[in-house]
Backbone as a printed PyTorch tensor [residue, N CA C, xyz], in Angstrom:
tensor([[[-14.2210,  12.1620, -18.5470],
         [-14.1660,  10.8200, -18.0040],
         [-14.8890,  10.8290, -16.6530]],

        [[-15.7160,   9.8130, -16.4370],
         [-16.4290,   9.8120, -15.1590],
         [-15.4980,   9.3860, -14.0280]],

        [[-15.8800,   9.7630, -12.8400],
         [-15.0410,   9.5640, -11.6570],
         [-14.7350,   8.0870, -11.4090]],

        [[-15.7200,   7.2070, -11.5380],
         [-15.5060,   5.7880, -11.2750],
         [-14.4890,   5.2070, -12.2430]],

        [[-14.6260,   5.5230, -13.5240],
         [-13.6740,   5.0090, -14.5150],
         [-12.2670,   5.5340, -14.2200]],

        [[-12.1880,   6.7870, -13.8390],
         [-10.9040,   7.4050, -13.4980],
         [-10.2620,   6.6740, -12.3160]],

        [[-11.0260,   6.4180, -11.2710],
         [-10.5070,   5.6950, -10.1010],
         [-10.0910,   4.2820, -10.4880]],

        [[-10.9130,   3.6030, -11.2640],
         [-10.6000,   2.2260, -11.6480],
         [ -9.2950,   2.1440, -12.4350]],

        [[ -9.0810,   3.0800, -13.3340],
         [ -7.8400,   3.0770, -14.1160],
         [ -6.6240,   3.2780, -13.2200]],

        [[ -6.7400,   4.1750, -12.2730],
         [ -5.6160,   4.4130, -11.3590],
         [ -5.3720,   3.2120, -10.4480]],

        [[ -6.4360,   2.5870,  -9.9960],
         [ -6.2870,   1.4060,  -9.1390],
         [ -5.7080,   0.2490,  -9.9480]],

        [[ -6.0740,   0.1280, -11.2020],
         [ -5.4700,  -0.9030, -12.0650],
         [ -3.9610,  -0.7030, -12.1670]],

        [[ -3.5130,   0.5340, -12.2580],
         [ -2.0720,   0.8210, -12.2740],
         [ -1.4300,   0.3900, -10.9560]],

        [[ -2.1140,   0.6830,  -9.8660],
         [ -1.5980,   0.2910,  -8.5470],
         [ -1.5200,  -1.2270,  -8.4260]],

        [[ -2.5440,  -1.9180,  -8.8980],
         [ -2.5620,  -3.3830,  -8.8410],
         [ -1.4340,  -3.9740,  -9.6850]],

        [[ -1.2240,  -3.4410, -10.8730],
         [ -0.1460,  -3.9280, -11.7390],
         [  1.2120,  -3.7150, -11.0720]],

        [[  1.3890,  -2.5830, -10.4340],
         [  2.6280,  -2.2870,  -9.7180],
         [  2.8520,  -3.3090,  -8.6070]],

        [[  1.8210,  -3.5650,  -7.8230],
         [  1.9120,  -4.5310,  -6.7210],
         [  2.2110,  -5.9250,  -7.2700]],

        [[  1.4970,  -6.3390,  -8.2990],
         [  1.6980,  -7.6720,  -8.8710],
         [  3.1240,  -7.8620,  -9.3720]],

        [[  3.7000,  -6.8190,  -9.9140],
         [  5.0530,  -6.8840, -10.4530],
         [  6.1080,  -6.9390,  -9.3510]],

        [[  5.7250,  -6.6620,  -8.1390],
         [  6.6880,  -6.5760,  -7.0480],
         [  6.3810,  -7.5120,  -5.8790]],

        [[  5.7700,  -8.6340,  -6.1510],
         [  5.4280,  -9.5660,  -5.0790],
         [  6.6690, -10.0730,  -4.3440]],

        [[  7.7930, -10.1300,  -5.0390],
         [  9.0200, -10.6200,  -4.4090],
         [  9.9830,  -9.4930,  -4.0340]],

        [[  9.4860,  -8.2840,  -4.0400],
         [ 10.3170,  -7.1370,  -3.6690],
         [  9.6050,  -6.3270,  -2.5930]],

        [[ 10.3550,  -5.5710,  -1.8340],
         [  9.7080,  -4.6920,  -0.8440],
         [  8.7940,  -3.6840,  -1.5550]],

        [[  7.6620,  -3.4130,  -0.9500],
         [  6.7080,  -2.4460,  -1.4970],
         [  6.3010,  -1.5090,  -0.3670]],

        [[  6.4090,  -0.2090,  -0.6370],
         [  5.9640,   0.7850,   0.3340],
         [  4.6680,   1.4180,  -0.1710]],

        [[  3.8040,   1.7350,   0.7430],
         [  2.5150,   2.3300,   0.4020],
         [  2.6860,   3.6230,  -0.3840]],

        [[  3.6740,   4.4210,  -0.0300],
         [  3.8580,   5.6790,  -0.7570],
         [  4.2760,   5.4490,  -2.2130]],

        [[  4.9580,   4.3330,  -2.5010],
         [  5.2950,   3.9890,  -3.8890],
         [  4.0380,   3.6650,  -4.6910]],

        [[  3.1630,   2.8920,  -4.0860],
         [  1.9100,   2.5170,  -4.7590],
         [  1.0790,   3.7740,  -5.0030]],

        [[  1.0200,   4.6460,  -4.0220],
         [  0.2650,   5.8930,  -4.1570],
         [  0.8180,   6.7360,  -5.2960]],

        [[  2.1270,   6.8030,  -5.4010],
         [  2.7470,   7.5880,  -6.4700],
         [  2.3850,   7.0330,  -7.8470]],

        [[  2.4200,   5.7190,  -7.9980],
         [  2.0620,   5.0870,  -9.2650],
         [  0.6090,   5.3870,  -9.6300]],

        [[ -0.2620,   5.3780,  -8.6280],
         [ -1.6900,   5.6210,  -8.8600],
         [ -2.0250,   7.1130,  -8.9420]],

        [[ -1.0290,   7.9610,  -8.7060],
         [ -1.2350,   9.4240,  -8.7270],
         [ -2.2380,   9.8910,  -7.6730]],

        [[ -2.1350,   9.2930,  -6.4900],
         [ -2.9520,   9.6900,  -5.3490],
         [ -2.0330,  10.0070,  -4.1840]],

        [[ -2.5430,  10.7500,  -3.2280],
         [ -1.8410,  10.8390,  -1.9530],
         [ -1.9950,   9.4770,  -1.2820]],

        [[ -1.1310,   9.2030,  -0.3430],
         [ -1.1940,   7.9240,   0.3620],
         [ -2.5660,   7.7310,   1.0160]],

        [[ -3.1020,   8.7770,   1.5940],
         [ -4.3700,   8.6780,   2.3230],
         [ -5.5520,   8.5150,   1.3600]],

        [[ -5.4830,   9.1590,   0.2300],
         [ -6.5460,   9.0050,  -0.7700],
         [ -6.4860,   7.5980,  -1.3750]],

        [[ -5.2760,   7.1010,  -1.6290],
         [ -5.1250,   5.7410,  -2.1580],
         [ -5.7610,   4.7330,  -1.2110]],

        [[ -5.4980,   4.8600,   0.0690],
         [ -6.0530,   3.9190,   1.0480],
         [ -7.5750,   3.8620,   0.9210]],

        [[ -8.1870,   5.0080,   0.8550],
         [ -9.6570,   5.0790,   0.7810],
         [-10.1830,   4.5430,  -0.5500]],

        [[ -9.6130,   4.9840,  -1.6620],
         [-10.0990,   4.5840,  -2.9800],
         [ -9.8190,   3.1050,  -3.2430]],

        [[ -8.6160,   2.6390,  -2.9120],
         [ -8.2580,   1.2420,  -3.1400],
         [ -9.2310,   0.3160,  -2.4360]],

        [[ -9.5270,   0.6350,  -1.1870],
         [-10.4410,  -0.2170,  -0.4280],
         [-11.8560,  -0.1590,  -0.9910]],

        [[-12.2840,   0.9950,  -1.4730],
         [-13.6350,   1.0800,  -2.0300],
         [-13.7410,   0.3070,  -3.3420]],

        [[-12.6530,   0.2470,  -4.1080],
         [-12.6730,  -0.4670,  -5.3950],
         [-12.4620,  -1.9650,  -5.2080]],

        [[-11.5160,  -2.3600,  -4.3430],
         [-11.1550,  -3.7780,  -4.2230],
         [-11.7730,  -4.4860,  -3.0210]],

        [[-12.2140,  -3.7140,  -2.0310],
         [-12.7400,  -4.3210,  -0.8090],
         [-11.6580,  -4.6960,   0.1880]],

        [[-10.4030,  -4.3610,  -0.1180],
         [ -9.2860,  -4.6860,   0.7610],
         [ -8.3430,  -3.4960,   0.8570]],

        [[ -7.5440,  -3.4810,   1.9130],
         [ -6.5030,  -2.4760,   1.9810],
         [ -5.3870,  -2.8810,   1.0250]],

        [[ -4.5430,  -1.9340,   0.6800],
         [ -3.4190,  -2.2150,  -0.2200],
         [ -2.5340,  -3.3070,   0.3760]],

        [[ -2.1920,  -3.1850,   1.6370],
         [ -1.2640,  -4.1320,   2.2370],
         [ -1.8980,  -5.5110,   2.4610]],

        [[ -3.1970,  -5.5580,   2.7390],
         [ -3.8690,  -6.8640,   2.8270],
         [ -3.8840,  -7.5410,   1.4640]],

        [[ -4.1590,  -6.7630,   0.4280],
         [ -4.1420,  -7.3050,  -0.9310],
         [ -2.7480,  -7.8520,  -1.2550]],

        [[ -1.7240,  -7.0740,  -0.9630],
         [ -0.3530,  -7.4930,  -1.2210],
         [ -0.0250,  -8.7730,  -0.4680]],

        [[ -0.3750,  -8.8410,   0.7950],
         [ -0.0980, -10.0450,   1.6040],
         [ -0.8020, -11.2660,   1.0330]],

        [[ -2.0640, -11.1270,   0.6710],
         [ -2.8120, -12.2670,   0.1180],
         [ -2.2560, -12.7240,  -1.2200]],

        [[ -1.8430, -11.7870,  -2.0510],
         [ -1.2440, -12.1550,  -3.3400],
         [  0.0900, -12.8610,  -3.1320]],

        [[  0.8700, -12.3750,  -2.1810],
         [  2.1380, -13.0440,  -1.8870],
         [  1.9010, -14.4620,  -1.3770]],

        [[  0.9370, -14.6140,  -0.5100],
         [  0.6150, -15.9500,   0.0080],
         [  0.1370, -16.8600,  -1.1140]],

        [[ -0.7360, -16.3570,  -1.9660],
         [ -1.2510, -17.1490,  -3.0800],
         [ -0.1240, -17.6130,  -4.0030]],

        [[  0.7280, -16.7000,  -4.3960],
         [  1.8360, -17.0470,  -5.2970],
         [  2.8430, -17.9630,  -4.6080]],

        [[  3.0660, -17.7510,  -3.3280],
         [  4.0150, -18.6020,  -2.6160],
         [  3.4880, -20.0280,  -2.5200]],

        [[  2.1790, -20.1740,  -2.3720],
         [  1.5900, -21.5160,  -2.3600],
         [  1.8470, -22.2500,  -3.6690]],

        [[  1.7230, -21.5280,  -4.7640],
         [  2.0220, -22.1190,  -6.0710],
         [  3.4820, -22.5510,  -6.1430]],

        [[  4.3820, -21.7070,  -5.6500],
         [  5.8080, -22.0640,  -5.6660],
         [  6.1120, -23.2620,  -4.7780]],

        [[  5.4360, -23.3540,  -3.6440],
         [  5.6690, -24.5030,  -2.7720],
         [  5.2510, -25.7990,  -3.4600]],

        [[  4.2150, -25.7330,  -4.2670],
         [  3.7200, -26.9190,  -4.9670],
         [  4.5870, -27.2530,  -6.1810]],

        [[  5.0420, -26.2430,  -6.8880],
         [  5.6880, -26.4660,  -8.1900],
         [  7.2160, -26.4350,  -8.1680]],

        [[  7.8200, -26.1200,  -7.0330],
         [  9.2810, -26.1010,  -6.9550],
         [  9.7360, -26.9510,  -5.7750]],

        [[ 11.0230, -27.1200,  -5.6850],
         [ 11.5810, -27.8770,  -4.5560],
         [ 12.1220, -26.9570,  -3.4660]],

        [[ 11.7730, -25.6740,  -3.5300],
         [ 12.2370, -24.7290,  -2.5120],
         [ 11.6250, -25.0450,  -1.1560]],

        [[ 12.3890, -24.7590,  -0.1280],
         [ 11.8860, -24.9660,   1.2370],
         [ 10.8870, -23.8670,   1.5920]],

        [[ 10.1440, -24.0950,   2.6390],
         [  9.1900, -23.0960,   3.1210],
         [  9.9250, -21.8030,   3.4700]],

        [[ 11.0660, -21.9150,   4.1260],
         [ 11.8380, -20.7320,   4.4930],
         [ 12.2950, -19.9660,   3.2500]],

        [[ 12.7910, -20.6610,   2.2470],
         [ 13.2410, -19.9930,   1.0210],
         [ 12.1030, -19.2230,   0.3580]],

        [[ 10.9490, -19.8450,   0.2850],
         [  9.7850, -19.1980,  -0.3260],
         [  9.3360, -18.0230,   0.5320]],

        [[  9.2880, -18.2180,   1.8340],
         [  8.8730, -17.1440,   2.7510],
         [  9.7580, -15.9110,   2.5830]],

        [[ 11.0430, -16.1070,   2.5540],
         [ 11.9690, -14.9840,   2.4140],
         [ 11.8750, -14.3510,   1.0300]],

        [[ 11.6920, -15.1610,   0.0070],
         [ 11.5600, -14.6380,  -1.3660],
         [ 10.3530, -13.7190,  -1.4870]],

        [[  9.2910, -14.0210,  -0.7460],
         [  8.0670, -13.2220,  -0.8000],
         [  7.9950, -12.1810,   0.3140]],

        [[  9.1550, -11.8120,   0.8410],
         [  9.2970, -10.6740,   1.7530],
         [  8.7300, -10.8910,   3.1560]],

        [[  8.5850, -12.1310,   3.5860],
         [  8.1860, -12.3790,   4.9650],
         [  9.4450, -12.3900,   5.8250]],

        [[  9.3520, -11.8510,   7.0260],
         [ 10.5320, -11.7100,   7.8780],
         [ 11.0380, -13.0290,   8.4390]],

        [[ 10.1490, -14.0180,   8.5200],
         [ 10.5500, -15.3120,   9.0610],
         [  9.5890, -16.3830,   8.5640]],

        [[  9.9930, -17.6300,   8.7600],
         [  9.1140, -18.7400,   8.4010],
         [  7.8670, -18.7270,   9.2820]],

        [[  8.0210, -18.3180,  10.5220],
         [  6.8890, -18.2770,  11.4490],
         [  5.8500, -17.2450,  10.9980]],

        [[  6.3140, -16.0590,  10.5950],
         [  5.3850, -15.0270,  10.1100],
         [  4.6810, -15.5010,   8.8480]],

        [[  5.4200, -16.1530,   7.9710],
         [  4.8440, -16.6950,   6.7480],
         [  3.7950, -17.7610,   7.0750]],

        [[  4.1240, -18.6590,   7.9800],
         [  3.1990, -19.7390,   8.3470],
         [  1.9080, -19.1780,   8.9410]],

        [[  2.0100, -18.1650,   9.7920],
         [  0.8040, -17.5420,  10.3610],
         [ -0.0700, -16.9460,   9.2540]],

        [[  0.5330, -16.2080,   8.3360],
         [ -0.2350, -15.6020,   7.2390],
         [ -0.8300, -16.6680,   6.3310]],

        [[ -0.0560, -17.6730,   6.0220],
         [ -0.5280, -18.7630,   5.1600],
         [ -1.7380, -19.4450,   5.7960]],

        [[ -1.6310, -19.7040,   7.0920],
         [ -2.7240, -20.3500,   7.8380],
         [ -3.9810, -19.4800,   7.8160]],

        [[ -3.8180, -18.1810,   7.9670],
         [ -4.9650, -17.2690,   7.9380],
         [ -5.6570, -17.2820,   6.5790]],

        [[ -4.8950, -17.3330,   5.5130],
         [ -5.4690, -17.2790,   4.1600],
         [ -6.0450, -18.6270,   3.7520]],

        [[ -5.2920, -19.7180,   3.9630],
         [ -5.6950, -21.0270,   3.4470],
         [ -6.2800, -21.9740,   4.5000]],

        [[ -6.1910, -21.6070,   5.7720],
         [ -6.7460, -22.4640,   6.8180],
         [ -5.9290, -23.6980,   7.1050]],

        [[ -4.6880, -23.7260,   6.6350],
         [ -3.7750, -24.8340,   6.8920],
         [ -2.3490, -24.3270,   6.7980]],

        [[ -1.4190, -25.0030,   7.4550],
         [ -0.0310, -24.5500,   7.3860],
         [  0.5920, -24.8960,   6.0270]],

        [[  1.6070, -24.1750,   5.6240],
         [  2.2230, -24.4490,   4.3200],
         [  2.8590, -25.8240,   4.2430]],

        [[  3.2540, -26.3920,   5.3700],
         [  3.8690, -27.7190,   5.3580],
         [  2.8860, -28.8110,   4.9350]],

        [[  1.5990, -28.4980,   4.9760],
         [  0.6070, -29.5320,   4.6310],
         [  0.3160, -29.6310,   3.1460]],

        [[  0.9170, -28.7430,   2.3370],
         [  0.6470, -28.8480,   0.8930],
         [  1.7590, -29.5830,   0.1730]]])
């Protein structure tokens, strides 16, 4: 198996793990274990394959999914923020603003 295909398969496992845990705490060493890499090797390979760090990818996916929940449910911003592992509504609002260019209250 060539090296690129091998890396891609392992990163796909890491991505699936992250996607399955958007509403749960995720530690970098857990993702590395799933991908069968050391934490430091995962950081390097993940970024070369996806263009993002593991934690940036996780944050953006959480923000994306939380935006969908804000639109499709009657949950408050705080409820959604906490469900997606943000420590506060303020931290969630800052991240949301960075990703979408507007506060979550505007959707």
